[in-house]
């Protein structure tokens, strides 16, 4: 007999354990039967057990997840007879311990869907529409093409995701029932950032078309005829055009594309004429709090004032570029590290005294920075930015509102820590994800720690949270004792949002489930069954906004 994989044995053991638990009860609910079949179908698909997957899918089609439905012992045993036989006919025993670390870890274990092609550097597309079936269908098609897609169901949440994720393209339904004023405000923000915005509508007439362009839309699209076959080439076209623009209209600074060219020119002069230069990465401190407390419009005023202040102090030959969000890169030709620090300290002190005003009240903002000069060891664009970023991270770690000059010592001290928490009652899912993330390294300077919890209650009862850490939580939507939505609500209510990103894991693609999760504060969701490499790529993208 061909030896079965340990993961397959673990899955079969799980079936047997579930049935053993049910045998102790007089009756079980329809929800329990339904959830069991969904979990088994996903695991079987991932492990290539086609017969088990088919049997589960066949049974799912015959029932609902009605909590009120009652299944007596004989009822569920007859209905699930094929699975009872699978469990009872298993002759091999599962080892007490999971495979040791010396054995090959499954890196490409598939828990279902075909592998997506997007990575950490893929373009981010923001979809804003209350039609969950439409946006999830389009999301799947776009992610097959290598894009990373974020969904918002309201304009308000769209604002949040626009400022935190810095998408390259926005598609929004003009019919969202939040009022034209909110739509106009969002359109102005997107236009100010020179981000392509396409508005869609199911009712196309001249007034709605005119209104779309008044809101700042690049295009107006009839939702009824939007098909991936032509939308994807259209999207590539719009993204290519947007990359040619070199000025960030919101702040007046140059954009990232210009920065890349500027650094290339500075490095060329260094190679040819030994002409030195310095660069600095500047990042506003606690800027998310500014946006959350005082609003994004006021946050934009803060960004513009910082750029104005730097322009007042820098030389004409110095180049200020917006690197993304609240982060800027200042290129300083013929400047030493010492000269860069003198200039930036003067700007930093003056900026910290600037008073901003909103409906909430007056407030001040500070920034931190990392400085590095070119030398024979770092004369590439990637290396310079990496060293400046390490110095910036050290400034943040030392308390913010300060500058740090890069030194070799930072290679060991500026390690960024990321906690990945896997919360799932399915032992096999926990095992595969935990072991994959244990070997995962999204960046050379990121130290990843992985922790697994068998359900939400175990997570909440543990001493898992430390204020200075950053967390990605993969949270199963359906668990015993406390379901994923309840855990999500508790975390959002009790802990600091800016330190935690939550991605819901769900075996149920129903519209109501996705809406519920997003409304309660989930940052992302992934449908089971999924591919582990896809999960790693998505988490890599999500983690970026946590690590500064």
Short mmCIF file of C-alpha atoms in Angstrom, two decimals:
data_model
loop_
_atom_site.label_atom_id
_atom_site.label_comp_id
_atom_site.label_asym_id
_atom_site.label_seq_id
_atom_site.Cartn_x
_atom_site.Cartn_y
_atom_site.Cartn_z
CA UNK A 1 0.00 0.00 0.00
CA UNK A 2 1.33 3.46 -0.96
CA UNK A 3 2.31 5.35 2.14
CA UNK A 4 0.06 8.34 2.79
CA UNK A 5 1.54 11.76 3.50
CA UNK A 6 1.54 12.86 7.12
CA UNK A 7 -0.68 15.80 6.24
CA UNK A 8 -3.21 13.43 4.68
CA UNK A 9 -3.10 11.24 7.78
CA UNK A 10 -3.58 14.32 9.92
CA UNK A 11 -6.63 15.31 7.91
CA UNK A 12 -8.14 11.82 8.21
CA UNK A 13 -7.43 11.84 11.93
CA UNK A 14 -9.29 15.13 12.15
CA UNK A 15 -12.37 13.53 10.58
CA UNK A 16 -12.22 10.71 13.11
CA UNK A 17 -11.80 13.13 16.03
CA UNK A 18 -14.78 15.19 14.89
CA UNK A 19 -16.97 12.13 14.72
CA UNK A 20 -15.76 10.96 18.13
CA UNK A 21 -16.84 14.30 19.59
CA UNK A 22 -20.22 14.13 17.89
CA UNK A 23 -20.84 10.61 19.21
CA UNK A 24 -20.78 12.03 22.73
CA UNK A 25 -23.74 14.28 21.90
CA UNK A 26 -27.40 13.39 21.49
CA UNK A 27 -27.67 15.77 18.57
CA UNK A 28 -25.71 18.39 16.61
CA UNK A 29 -26.72 21.50 14.63
CA UNK A 30 -26.93 21.92 10.89
CA UNK A 31 -24.21 24.57 11.15
CA UNK A 32 -21.77 22.01 12.56
CA UNK A 33 -22.37 19.60 9.67
CA UNK A 34 -22.10 22.41 7.14
CA UNK A 35 -18.84 23.77 8.59
CA UNK A 36 -17.33 20.29 8.77
CA UNK A 37 -17.96 19.66 5.08
CA UNK A 38 -16.55 23.04 4.04
CA UNK A 39 -13.33 22.48 5.96
CA UNK A 40 -12.88 18.94 4.64
CA UNK A 41 -13.52 20.03 1.06
CA UNK A 42 -10.85 22.73 1.26
CA UNK A 43 -8.22 20.49 2.83
CA UNK A 44 -8.95 17.63 0.43
CA UNK A 45 -8.60 19.93 -2.55
CA UNK A 46 -5.24 21.14 -1.33
CA UNK A 47 -3.95 17.63 -0.79
CA UNK A 48 -5.18 16.40 -4.15
CA UNK A 49 -7.73 13.99 -2.63
CA UNK A 50 -10.23 14.38 -5.47
CA UNK A 51 -12.67 11.75 -4.25
CA UNK A 52 -12.94 13.31 -0.78
CA UNK A 53 -13.27 16.79 -2.27
CA UNK A 54 -16.08 15.61 -4.57
CA UNK A 55 -17.92 13.85 -1.77
CA UNK A 56 -17.79 16.97 0.42
CA UNK A 57 -18.96 19.25 -2.39
CA UNK A 58 -21.80 16.84 -3.18
CA UNK A 59 -23.03 16.82 0.41
CA UNK A 60 -22.70 20.63 0.76
CA UNK A 61 -25.08 21.05 -2.18
CA UNK A 62 -27.72 19.04 -0.33
CA UNK A 63 -27.89 21.04 2.94
CA UNK A 64 -27.86 24.54 4.41
CA UNK A 65 -26.06 25.90 7.44
CA UNK A 66 -29.27 26.46 9.38
CA UNK A 67 -28.37 26.67 13.07
CA UNK A 68 -31.89 25.57 13.95
CA UNK A 69 -31.63 22.32 12.01
CA UNK A 70 -31.15 19.36 14.36
CA UNK A 71 -29.24 16.22 13.38
CA UNK A 72 -29.63 13.13 15.54
CA UNK A 73 -26.77 10.63 15.78
CA UNK A 74 -28.25 8.30 13.20
CA UNK A 75 -29.07 11.17 10.80
CA UNK A 76 -25.60 12.64 10.49
CA UNK A 77 -23.95 9.21 10.45
CA UNK A 78 -26.11 8.11 7.50
CA UNK A 79 -25.61 11.41 5.65
CA UNK A 80 -21.84 11.39 6.17
CA UNK A 81 -21.41 7.65 5.71
CA UNK A 82 -18.59 8.00 3.11
CA UNK A 83 -16.57 10.08 5.57
CA UNK A 84 -17.26 7.64 8.40
CA UNK A 85 -15.82 4.92 6.20
CA UNK A 86 -12.78 7.04 5.35
CA UNK A 87 -12.06 7.54 9.03
CA UNK A 88 -12.77 3.95 10.09
CA UNK A 89 -10.81 2.34 7.22
CA UNK A 90 -7.64 4.31 7.96
CA UNK A 91 -5.08 1.72 9.07
CA UNK A 92 -1.96 3.78 9.43
CA UNK A 93 -1.48 5.74 12.60
CA UNK A 94 -0.45 9.34 12.86
CA UNK A 95 2.86 9.98 14.62
CA UNK A 96 2.58 11.90 17.86
CA UNK A 97 4.94 14.63 16.66
CA UNK A 98 4.73 16.59 13.44
CA UNK A 99 7.64 16.23 10.98
CA UNK A 100 10.89 17.57 12.45
CA UNK A 101 12.57 20.69 11.16
CA UNK A 102 15.34 18.62 9.59
CA UNK A 103 12.84 17.20 7.15
CA UNK A 104 11.87 19.15 4.08
CA UNK A 105 9.17 21.68 4.89
CA UNK A 106 6.36 21.91 2.41
CA UNK A 107 6.90 25.31 0.80
CA UNK A 108 4.38 25.11 -2.01
CA UNK A 109 1.60 23.31 -0.15
CA UNK A 110 -1.66 24.18 -1.84
CA UNK A 111 -4.74 24.56 0.26
CA UNK A 112 -6.85 24.93 -2.83
CA UNK A 113 -6.96 27.72 -5.38
CA UNK A 114 -4.48 27.92 -8.19
CA UNK A 115 -1.42 29.98 -7.39
CA UNK A 116 -1.73 33.70 -7.96
CA UNK A 117 1.10 35.60 -9.64
CA UNK A 118 1.21 38.78 -7.60
CA UNK A 119 4.13 39.55 -5.33
CA UNK A 120 5.12 42.19 -2.85
CA UNK A 121 5.99 44.70 -5.58
CA UNK A 122 2.80 44.30 -7.62
CA UNK A 123 0.57 47.30 -8.31
CA UNK A 124 -2.22 47.92 -5.79
CA UNK A 125 -5.73 48.36 -7.20
CA UNK A 126 -8.48 49.77 -4.95
CA UNK A 127 -12.08 48.70 -5.71
CA UNK A 128 -14.87 50.66 -3.98
CA UNK A 129 -18.37 49.26 -4.42
CA UNK A 130 -21.12 47.84 -2.20
CA UNK A 131 -21.76 45.09 -4.77
CA UNK A 132 -19.68 42.35 -3.15
CA UNK A 133 -20.28 39.78 -5.87
CA UNK A 134 -19.00 42.20 -8.51
CA UNK A 135 -15.88 43.37 -6.65
CA UNK A 136 -14.87 39.90 -5.47
CA UNK A 137 -15.24 38.51 -9.00
CA UNK A 138 -13.16 41.34 -10.46
CA UNK A 139 -10.63 41.00 -7.63
CA UNK A 140 -10.06 37.34 -8.49
CA UNK A 141 -9.48 38.14 -12.17
CA UNK A 142 -7.09 41.00 -11.44
CA UNK A 143 -5.08 38.98 -8.95
CA UNK A 144 -4.68 36.22 -11.52
CA UNK A 145 -2.96 38.90 -13.63
CA UNK A 146 -0.53 39.77 -10.85
CA UNK A 147 -2.21 42.80 -9.26
CA UNK A 148 -2.86 43.17 -5.54
CA UNK A 149 -6.48 44.18 -4.95
CA UNK A 150 -7.99 45.91 -1.91
CA UNK A 151 -11.77 46.11 -1.49
CA UNK A 152 -13.77 48.84 0.27
CA UNK A 153 -17.56 48.73 0.56
CA UNK A 154 -17.98 52.42 1.40
CA UNK A 155 -16.39 55.71 0.44
CA UNK A 156 -15.32 56.21 4.07
CA UNK A 157 -13.39 52.95 4.11
CA UNK A 158 -12.10 53.77 0.64
CA UNK A 159 -10.56 56.94 2.08
CA UNK A 160 -8.78 54.87 4.73
CA UNK A 161 -7.40 52.35 2.26
CA UNK A 162 -6.41 55.04 -0.23
CA UNK A 163 -4.19 56.80 2.29
CA UNK A 164 -2.76 53.71 3.95
CA UNK A 165 -2.18 51.51 0.90
CA UNK A 166 -1.35 54.18 -1.76
CA UNK A 167 -3.03 52.36 -4.67
CA UNK A 168 -1.94 52.91 -8.25
CA UNK A 169 -5.51 52.86 -9.59
CA UNK A 170 -8.99 53.33 -8.11
CA UNK A 171 -12.29 51.97 -9.43
CA UNK A 172 -15.36 53.33 -7.61
CA UNK A 173 -19.13 53.06 -7.99
CA UNK A 174 -20.64 56.53 -8.39
CA UNK A 175 -23.91 55.24 -6.97
CA UNK A 176 -22.61 54.69 -3.44
CA UNK A 177 -25.25 56.01 -1.05
CA UNK A 178 -23.03 58.32 1.00
CA UNK A 179 -23.87 61.62 -0.69
CA UNK A 180 -22.24 63.58 -3.49
CA UNK A 181 -20.24 65.68 -1.05
CA UNK A 182 -18.27 62.65 0.15
CA UNK A 183 -17.72 61.49 -3.41
CA UNK A 184 -16.45 64.94 -4.42
CA UNK A 185 -14.08 64.97 -1.44
CA UNK A 186 -12.70 61.56 -2.34
CA UNK A 187 -12.38 62.46 -6.02
CA UNK A 188 -10.42 65.58 -5.08
CA UNK A 189 -8.05 63.56 -2.89
CA UNK A 190 -7.42 60.99 -5.61
CA UNK A 191 -6.94 63.68 -8.25
CA UNK A 192 -4.52 65.57 -5.99
CA UNK A 193 -2.37 62.44 -5.80
CA UNK A 194 -2.50 62.03 -9.59
CA UNK A 195 -3.97 58.56 -9.20
CA UNK A 196 -6.13 57.33 -12.10
CA UNK A 197 -9.78 57.13 -11.00
CA UNK A 198 -12.47 55.30 -12.98
CA UNK A 199 -16.07 55.72 -11.87
CA UNK A 200 -18.63 53.07 -12.76
CA UNK A 201 -22.42 53.03 -12.79
CA UNK A 202 -25.22 50.63 -13.69
CA UNK A 203 -27.32 53.54 -14.96
CA UNK A 204 -25.46 55.43 -17.63
CA UNK A 205 -26.85 58.76 -18.82
CA UNK A 206 -25.40 62.14 -19.70
CA UNK A 207 -25.86 63.61 -16.22
CA UNK A 208 -24.04 60.76 -14.48
CA UNK A 209 -21.25 60.94 -17.04
CA UNK A 210 -20.85 64.69 -16.48
CA UNK A 211 -20.98 64.17 -12.73
CA UNK A 212 -18.22 61.55 -12.94
CA UNK A 213 -15.83 63.96 -14.63
CA UNK A 214 -16.78 66.72 -12.17
CA UNK A 215 -15.71 64.35 -9.38
CA UNK A 216 -12.29 64.06 -11.02
CA UNK A 217 -12.66 60.72 -12.80
CA UNK A 218 -10.18 59.77 -15.48
CA UNK A 219 -12.87 57.59 -17.08
CA UNK A 220 -16.55 56.73 -16.72
CA UNK A 221 -17.48 53.08 -17.34
CA UNK A 222 -20.80 51.31 -17.76
CA UNK A 223 -20.72 48.66 -15.05
CA UNK A 224 -23.06 46.38 -17.00
CA UNK A 225 -20.51 45.91 -19.80
CA UNK A 226 -17.32 45.83 -17.69
CA UNK A 227 -15.57 42.60 -18.55
CA UNK A 228 -12.03 41.51 -17.51
CA UNK A 229 -11.15 40.72 -21.15
CA UNK A 230 -11.00 44.42 -22.04
CA UNK A 231 -10.70 45.97 -18.56
CA UNK A 232 -7.28 44.43 -17.86
CA UNK A 233 -5.63 45.85 -21.04
CA UNK A 234 -7.34 49.18 -20.24
CA UNK A 235 -5.88 49.07 -16.72
CA UNK A 236 -2.36 48.44 -18.03
CA UNK A 237 -2.77 51.42 -20.35
CA UNK A 238 -3.83 53.79 -17.56
CA UNK A 239 -1.06 52.63 -15.23
CA UNK A 240 1.55 53.14 -17.95
CA UNK A 241 0.35 56.71 -18.56
CA UNK A 242 0.33 57.59 -14.85
CA UNK A 243 3.95 56.46 -14.46
CA UNK A 244 5.09 59.12 -16.92
CA UNK A 245 4.02 62.01 -14.67
CA UNK A 246 6.94 63.28 -12.58
CA UNK A 247 5.33 65.80 -10.20
CA UNK A 248 3.24 64.94 -7.14
CA UNK A 249 0.46 67.48 -7.54
CA UNK A 250 -0.78 67.21 -3.95
CA UNK A 251 2.45 68.37 -2.34
CA UNK A 252 4.42 69.92 -5.21
CA UNK A 253 7.34 67.57 -4.58
CA UNK A 254 8.68 65.35 -7.33
CA UNK A 255 7.33 61.82 -7.39
CA UNK A 256 8.99 58.42 -7.03
CA UNK A 257 9.59 58.08 -10.76
CA UNK A 258 11.57 61.34 -10.74
CA UNK A 259 13.48 60.20 -7.65
CA UNK A 260 14.66 57.09 -9.45
CA UNK A 261 15.98 59.21 -12.30
CA UNK A 262 17.59 61.72 -9.94
CA UNK A 263 19.42 59.01 -8.00
CA UNK A 264 20.60 57.43 -11.24
CA UNK A 265 22.06 60.78 -12.34
CA UNK A 266 23.76 61.35 -8.97
CA UNK A 267 25.28 57.86 -9.05
CA UNK A 268 26.50 58.40 -12.60
CA UNK A 269 28.29 61.60 -11.52
CA UNK A 270 29.79 59.75 -8.57
CA UNK A 271 31.13 57.01 -10.86
CA UNK A 272 32.53 59.43 -13.45
CA UNK A 273 33.74 62.37 -11.40
CA UNK A 274 33.82 61.04 -7.81
CA UNK A 275 31.19 63.66 -6.97
CA UNK A 276 29.74 62.84 -3.57
CA UNK A 277 26.18 63.32 -2.38
CA UNK A 278 23.85 62.45 0.50
CA UNK A 279 20.24 61.37 0.69
CA UNK A 280 17.72 61.37 3.51
CA UNK A 281 14.45 59.52 3.98
CA UNK A 282 11.97 61.60 5.98
CA UNK A 283 8.81 60.15 7.52
CA UNK A 284 6.11 61.98 9.49
CA UNK A 285 5.64 60.60 13.00
CA UNK A 286 2.26 59.04 13.88
CA UNK A 287 0.73 60.38 10.68
CA UNK A 288 -2.04 57.78 10.71
CA UNK A 289 -3.22 59.27 14.00
CA UNK A 290 -3.31 62.70 12.35
CA UNK A 291 -5.52 61.39 9.55
CA UNK A 292 -7.76 59.40 11.90
CA UNK A 293 -8.18 62.25 14.39
CA UNK A 294 -8.22 65.36 12.20
CA UNK A 295 -9.23 64.00 8.78
CA UNK A 296 -7.37 63.35 5.56
CA UNK A 297 -7.93 66.87 4.22
CA UNK A 298 -6.08 68.32 7.20
CA UNK A 299 -3.47 65.56 6.79
CA UNK A 300 -2.90 66.76 3.24
CA UNK A 301 -2.30 70.28 4.58
CA UNK A 302 0.39 68.87 6.88
CA UNK A 303 2.12 67.18 3.94
CA UNK A 304 2.02 70.37 1.86
CA UNK A 305 3.40 72.47 4.70
CA UNK A 306 6.32 70.09 5.23
CA UNK A 307 7.19 70.31 1.54
CA UNK A 308 6.91 74.12 1.60
CA UNK A 309 9.21 74.31 4.60
CA UNK A 310 11.83 72.06 3.02
CA UNK A 311 11.64 74.10 -0.20
CA UNK A 312 12.30 77.27 1.80
CA UNK A 313 15.54 75.84 3.25
CA UNK A 314 17.01 73.60 0.56
CA UNK A 315 19.16 74.70 -2.36
CA UNK A 316 17.79 74.84 -5.90
CA UNK A 317 19.95 71.85 -6.82
CA UNK A 318 18.53 69.71 -3.99
CA UNK A 319 15.63 67.47 -5.01
CA UNK A 320 12.70 66.56 -2.77
CA UNK A 321 10.63 63.58 -3.86
CA UNK A 322 7.53 62.00 -2.39
CA UNK A 323 8.44 58.36 -1.85
CA UNK A 324 4.93 57.25 -0.88
CA UNK A 325 2.26 58.31 1.63
CA UNK A 326 3.93 60.50 4.27
CA UNK A 327 7.47 59.47 3.30
CA UNK A 328 9.88 61.69 1.33
CA UNK A 329 13.39 61.36 -0.07
CA UNK A 330 15.68 64.40 -0.17
CA UNK A 331 18.60 64.17 -2.62
CA UNK A 332 21.50 66.50 -1.76
CA UNK A 333 24.24 66.80 -4.42
CA UNK A 334 27.78 67.66 -3.26
CA UNK A 335 26.72 67.28 0.37
CA UNK A 336 28.19 65.30 3.27
CA UNK A 337 26.24 63.51 5.97
CA UNK A 338 27.16 66.28 8.39
CA UNK A 339 25.82 68.93 6.04
CA UNK A 340 22.60 66.99 5.51
CA UNK A 341 22.04 66.67 9.26
CA UNK A 342 22.59 70.39 9.85
CA UNK A 343 20.03 71.28 7.17
CA UNK A 344 17.43 68.72 8.27
CA UNK A 345 17.78 69.46 11.97
CA UNK A 346 17.02 73.10 11.26
CA UNK A 347 13.92 72.10 9.26
CA UNK A 348 12.88 69.50 11.85
CA UNK A 349 12.99 71.96 14.75
CA UNK A 350 10.99 74.58 12.86
CA UNK A 351 8.43 72.07 11.61
CA UNK A 352 7.80 70.72 15.11
CA UNK A 353 6.72 74.23 16.15
CA UNK A 354 4.22 74.60 13.29
CA UNK A 355 0.66 74.69 14.59
CA UNK A 356 -2.10 73.01 12.63
CA UNK A 357 -5.82 73.41 13.25
CA UNK A 358 -8.85 71.21 12.69
CA UNK A 359 -12.37 70.96 14.08
CA UNK A 360 -10.92 68.77 16.84
CA UNK A 361 -8.40 71.41 17.93
CA UNK A 362 -4.81 72.57 17.46
CA UNK A 363 -1.96 70.11 17.12
CA UNK A 364 1.69 69.74 16.15
CA UNK A 365 3.48 67.13 14.03
CA UNK A 366 7.10 65.96 13.98
CA UNK A 367 9.17 63.91 11.57
CA UNK A 368 12.04 61.44 11.77
CA UNK A 369 14.81 60.91 9.27
CA UNK A 370 17.61 58.63 8.16
CA UNK A 371 20.72 60.01 6.42
CA UNK A 372 23.43 58.33 4.35
CA UNK A 373 26.14 59.49 1.94
CA UNK A 374 27.43 57.62 -1.09
CA UNK A 375 30.64 55.60 -0.81
CA UNK A 376 32.46 52.75 -2.53
CA UNK A 377 30.34 50.16 -0.70
CA UNK A 378 26.82 51.49 -1.31
CA UNK A 379 26.90 53.11 -4.74
CA UNK A 380 23.64 51.58 -6.00
CA UNK A 381 20.18 53.05 -5.73
CA UNK A 382 18.84 50.05 -3.84
CA UNK A 383 21.67 50.00 -1.32
CA UNK A 384 21.49 53.73 -0.60
CA UNK A 385 17.75 53.61 0.03
CA UNK A 386 18.17 50.52 2.16
CA UNK A 387 20.79 52.16 4.38
CA UNK A 388 18.77 55.38 4.71
CA UNK A 389 15.73 53.27 5.63
CA UNK A 390 17.70 51.46 8.35
CA UNK A 391 18.76 54.80 9.79
CA UNK A 392 15.15 56.03 9.69
CA UNK A 393 13.99 52.91 11.48
CA UNK A 394 16.55 53.55 14.19
CA UNK A 395 15.20 57.10 14.60
CA UNK A 396 11.73 55.67 15.07
CA UNK A 397 12.98 53.07 17.54
CA UNK A 398 14.80 55.77 19.55
CA UNK A 399 11.63 57.76 20.11
CA UNK A 400 10.99 59.68 16.85
CA UNK A 401 11.46 63.39 16.12
CA UNK A 402 15.17 62.89 15.44
CA UNK A 403 17.74 62.11 12.73
CA UNK A 404 20.08 59.15 12.50
CA UNK A 405 23.12 58.81 10.26
CA UNK A 406 23.63 55.33 8.87
CA UNK A 407 26.53 53.26 10.21
CA UNK A 408 27.44 49.62 9.90
CA UNK A 409 26.29 49.04 13.47
CA UNK A 410 22.69 49.45 12.33
CA UNK A 411 22.91 46.25 10.32
CA UNK A 412 22.47 44.28 13.53
CA UNK A 413 20.36 46.70 15.59
CA UNK A 414 17.77 47.85 13.08
CA UNK A 415 16.02 44.53 12.67
CA UNK A 416 12.29 45.00 12.30
CA UNK A 417 10.06 42.50 14.06
CA UNK A 418 6.81 41.17 12.70
CA UNK A 419 4.52 38.84 14.60
CA UNK A 420 2.39 36.50 12.49
CA UNK A 421 -0.52 34.95 14.41
CA UNK A 422 -2.40 32.05 12.84
CA UNK A 423 -5.79 31.52 14.50
CA UNK A 424 -7.62 28.51 13.11
CA UNK A 425 -9.31 25.53 14.74
CA UNK A 426 -8.12 23.26 11.94
CA UNK A 427 -4.83 21.71 13.04
CA UNK A 428 -3.71 20.97 9.49
CA UNK A 429 -4.23 24.56 8.35
CA UNK A 430 -2.38 25.83 11.43
CA UNK A 431 0.49 23.44 10.80
CA UNK A 432 0.97 24.24 7.14
CA UNK A 433 0.71 28.03 7.59
CA UNK A 434 2.87 28.10 10.72
CA UNK A 435 5.65 26.05 9.18
CA UNK A 436 5.58 28.09 5.97
CA UNK A 437 5.75 31.42 7.81
CA UNK A 438 8.53 30.08 10.05
CA UNK A 439 10.75 29.89 6.95
CA UNK A 440 9.39 33.08 5.37
CA UNK A 441 11.57 36.19 5.18
CA UNK A 442 9.89 39.10 3.39
CA UNK A 443 12.98 41.26 3.82
CA UNK A 444 16.54 40.81 5.02
CA UNK A 445 15.87 43.16 7.93
CA UNK A 446 12.56 41.69 9.09
CA UNK A 447 12.54 39.16 11.92
CA UNK A 448 9.35 37.09 11.72
CA UNK A 449 7.92 35.25 14.70
CA UNK A 450 5.01 32.87 14.21
CA UNK A 451 2.44 31.83 16.81
CA UNK A 452 -0.53 29.50 16.31
CA UNK A 453 -3.79 29.37 18.27
CA UNK A 454 -6.48 26.71 18.01
CA UNK A 455 -9.31 29.22 18.41
CA UNK A 456 -10.04 32.86 19.14
CA UNK A 457 -10.58 32.35 22.85
CA UNK A 458 -7.11 30.86 23.22
CA UNK A 459 -5.66 33.93 21.49
CA UNK A 460 -7.52 36.42 23.68
CA UNK A 461 -6.69 34.52 26.86
CA UNK A 462 -2.98 34.56 26.04
CA UNK A 463 -0.57 37.39 26.71
CA UNK A 464 -0.09 37.92 22.97
CA UNK A 465 -0.03 41.70 22.62
CA UNK A 466 2.96 43.97 23.21
CA UNK A 467 2.50 47.68 22.31
CA UNK A 468 5.80 48.04 20.45
CA UNK A 469 5.33 44.99 18.23
CA UNK A 470 3.65 44.75 14.82
CA UNK A 471 1.10 42.04 14.06
CA UNK A 472 -0.41 40.26 11.07
CA UNK A 473 -3.32 38.09 12.24
CA UNK A 474 -4.70 35.37 9.98
CA UNK A 475 -8.09 34.76 11.55
CA UNK A 476 -10.45 31.92 10.66
CA UNK A 477 -14.04 33.07 10.35
CA UNK A 478 -15.66 29.95 11.76
CA UNK A 479 -14.35 28.53 15.04
CA UNK A 480 -15.76 26.91 18.18
CA UNK A 481 -16.36 28.87 21.40
CA UNK A 482 -15.97 32.24 19.68
CA UNK A 483 -16.27 32.84 15.94
CA UNK A 484 -13.82 34.95 13.96
CA UNK A 485 -16.06 38.03 13.74
CA UNK A 486 -16.36 38.18 17.54
CA UNK A 487 -12.58 37.92 17.87
CA UNK A 488 -12.16 40.63 15.24
CA UNK A 489 -14.49 42.97 17.13
CA UNK A 490 -12.67 42.36 20.43
CA UNK A 491 -9.26 43.06 18.91
CA UNK A 492 -10.41 46.25 17.19
CA UNK A 493 -12.04 47.47 20.40
CA UNK A 494 -9.20 46.66 22.80
CA UNK A 495 -5.95 47.20 20.88
CA UNK A 496 -4.15 49.84 18.83
CA UNK A 497 -5.33 49.60 15.22
CA UNK A 498 -2.15 50.92 13.67
CA UNK A 499 -0.11 48.01 15.03
CA UNK A 500 -2.40 45.24 13.76
CA UNK A 501 -3.52 44.06 10.35
CA UNK A 502 -6.17 41.34 10.25
CA UNK A 503 -6.89 39.10 7.29
CA UNK A 504 -9.94 36.88 7.61
CA UNK A 505 -9.73 33.29 6.39
CA UNK A 506 -13.09 32.06 5.19
CA UNK A 507 -14.36 28.89 3.56
CA UNK A 508 -17.58 30.68 2.70
CA UNK A 509 -17.59 33.11 -0.22
CA UNK A 510 -21.08 34.43 0.47
CA UNK A 511 -21.61 38.16 0.10
CA UNK A 512 -22.91 38.61 3.64
CA UNK A 513 -19.80 37.02 5.18
CA UNK A 514 -17.38 39.28 3.30
CA UNK A 515 -19.44 42.40 4.02
CA UNK A 516 -19.65 41.53 7.69
CA UNK A 517 -15.89 41.02 8.01
CA UNK A 518 -14.98 44.25 6.21
CA UNK A 519 -17.54 46.27 8.17
CA UNK A 520 -16.16 44.95 11.46
CA UNK A 521 -12.62 46.05 10.66
CA UNK A 522 -10.92 43.32 8.62
CA UNK A 523 -8.16 44.71 6.40
CA UNK A 524 -8.31 41.85 3.93
CA UNK A 525 -9.84 38.44 3.43
CA UNK A 526 -8.73 35.21 1.79
CA UNK A 527 -11.05 32.45 0.71
CA UNK A 528 -10.36 28.87 1.57
CA UNK A 529 -9.12 26.88 -0.16
CA UNK A 530 -6.03 28.97 -0.95
CA UNK A 531 -2.39 28.59 -1.96
CA UNK A 532 0.30 29.10 0.66
CA UNK A 533 2.57 31.07 -1.67
CA UNK A 534 -0.36 33.35 -2.40
CA UNK A 535 -0.89 33.87 1.32
CA UNK A 536 2.81 34.69 1.80
CA UNK A 537 2.68 37.24 -1.02
CA UNK A 538 -0.46 38.90 0.34
CA UNK A 539 0.92 39.07 3.86
CA UNK A 540 4.17 40.51 2.50
CA UNK A 541 2.25 43.32 0.87
CA UNK A 542 0.10 43.98 3.94
CA UNK A 543 3.08 43.97 6.28
CA UNK A 544 4.80 46.86 4.52
CA UNK A 545 2.55 49.47 6.08
CA UNK A 546 3.39 48.17 9.57
CA UNK A 547 7.15 48.24 9.48
CA UNK A 548 7.88 51.96 9.75
#
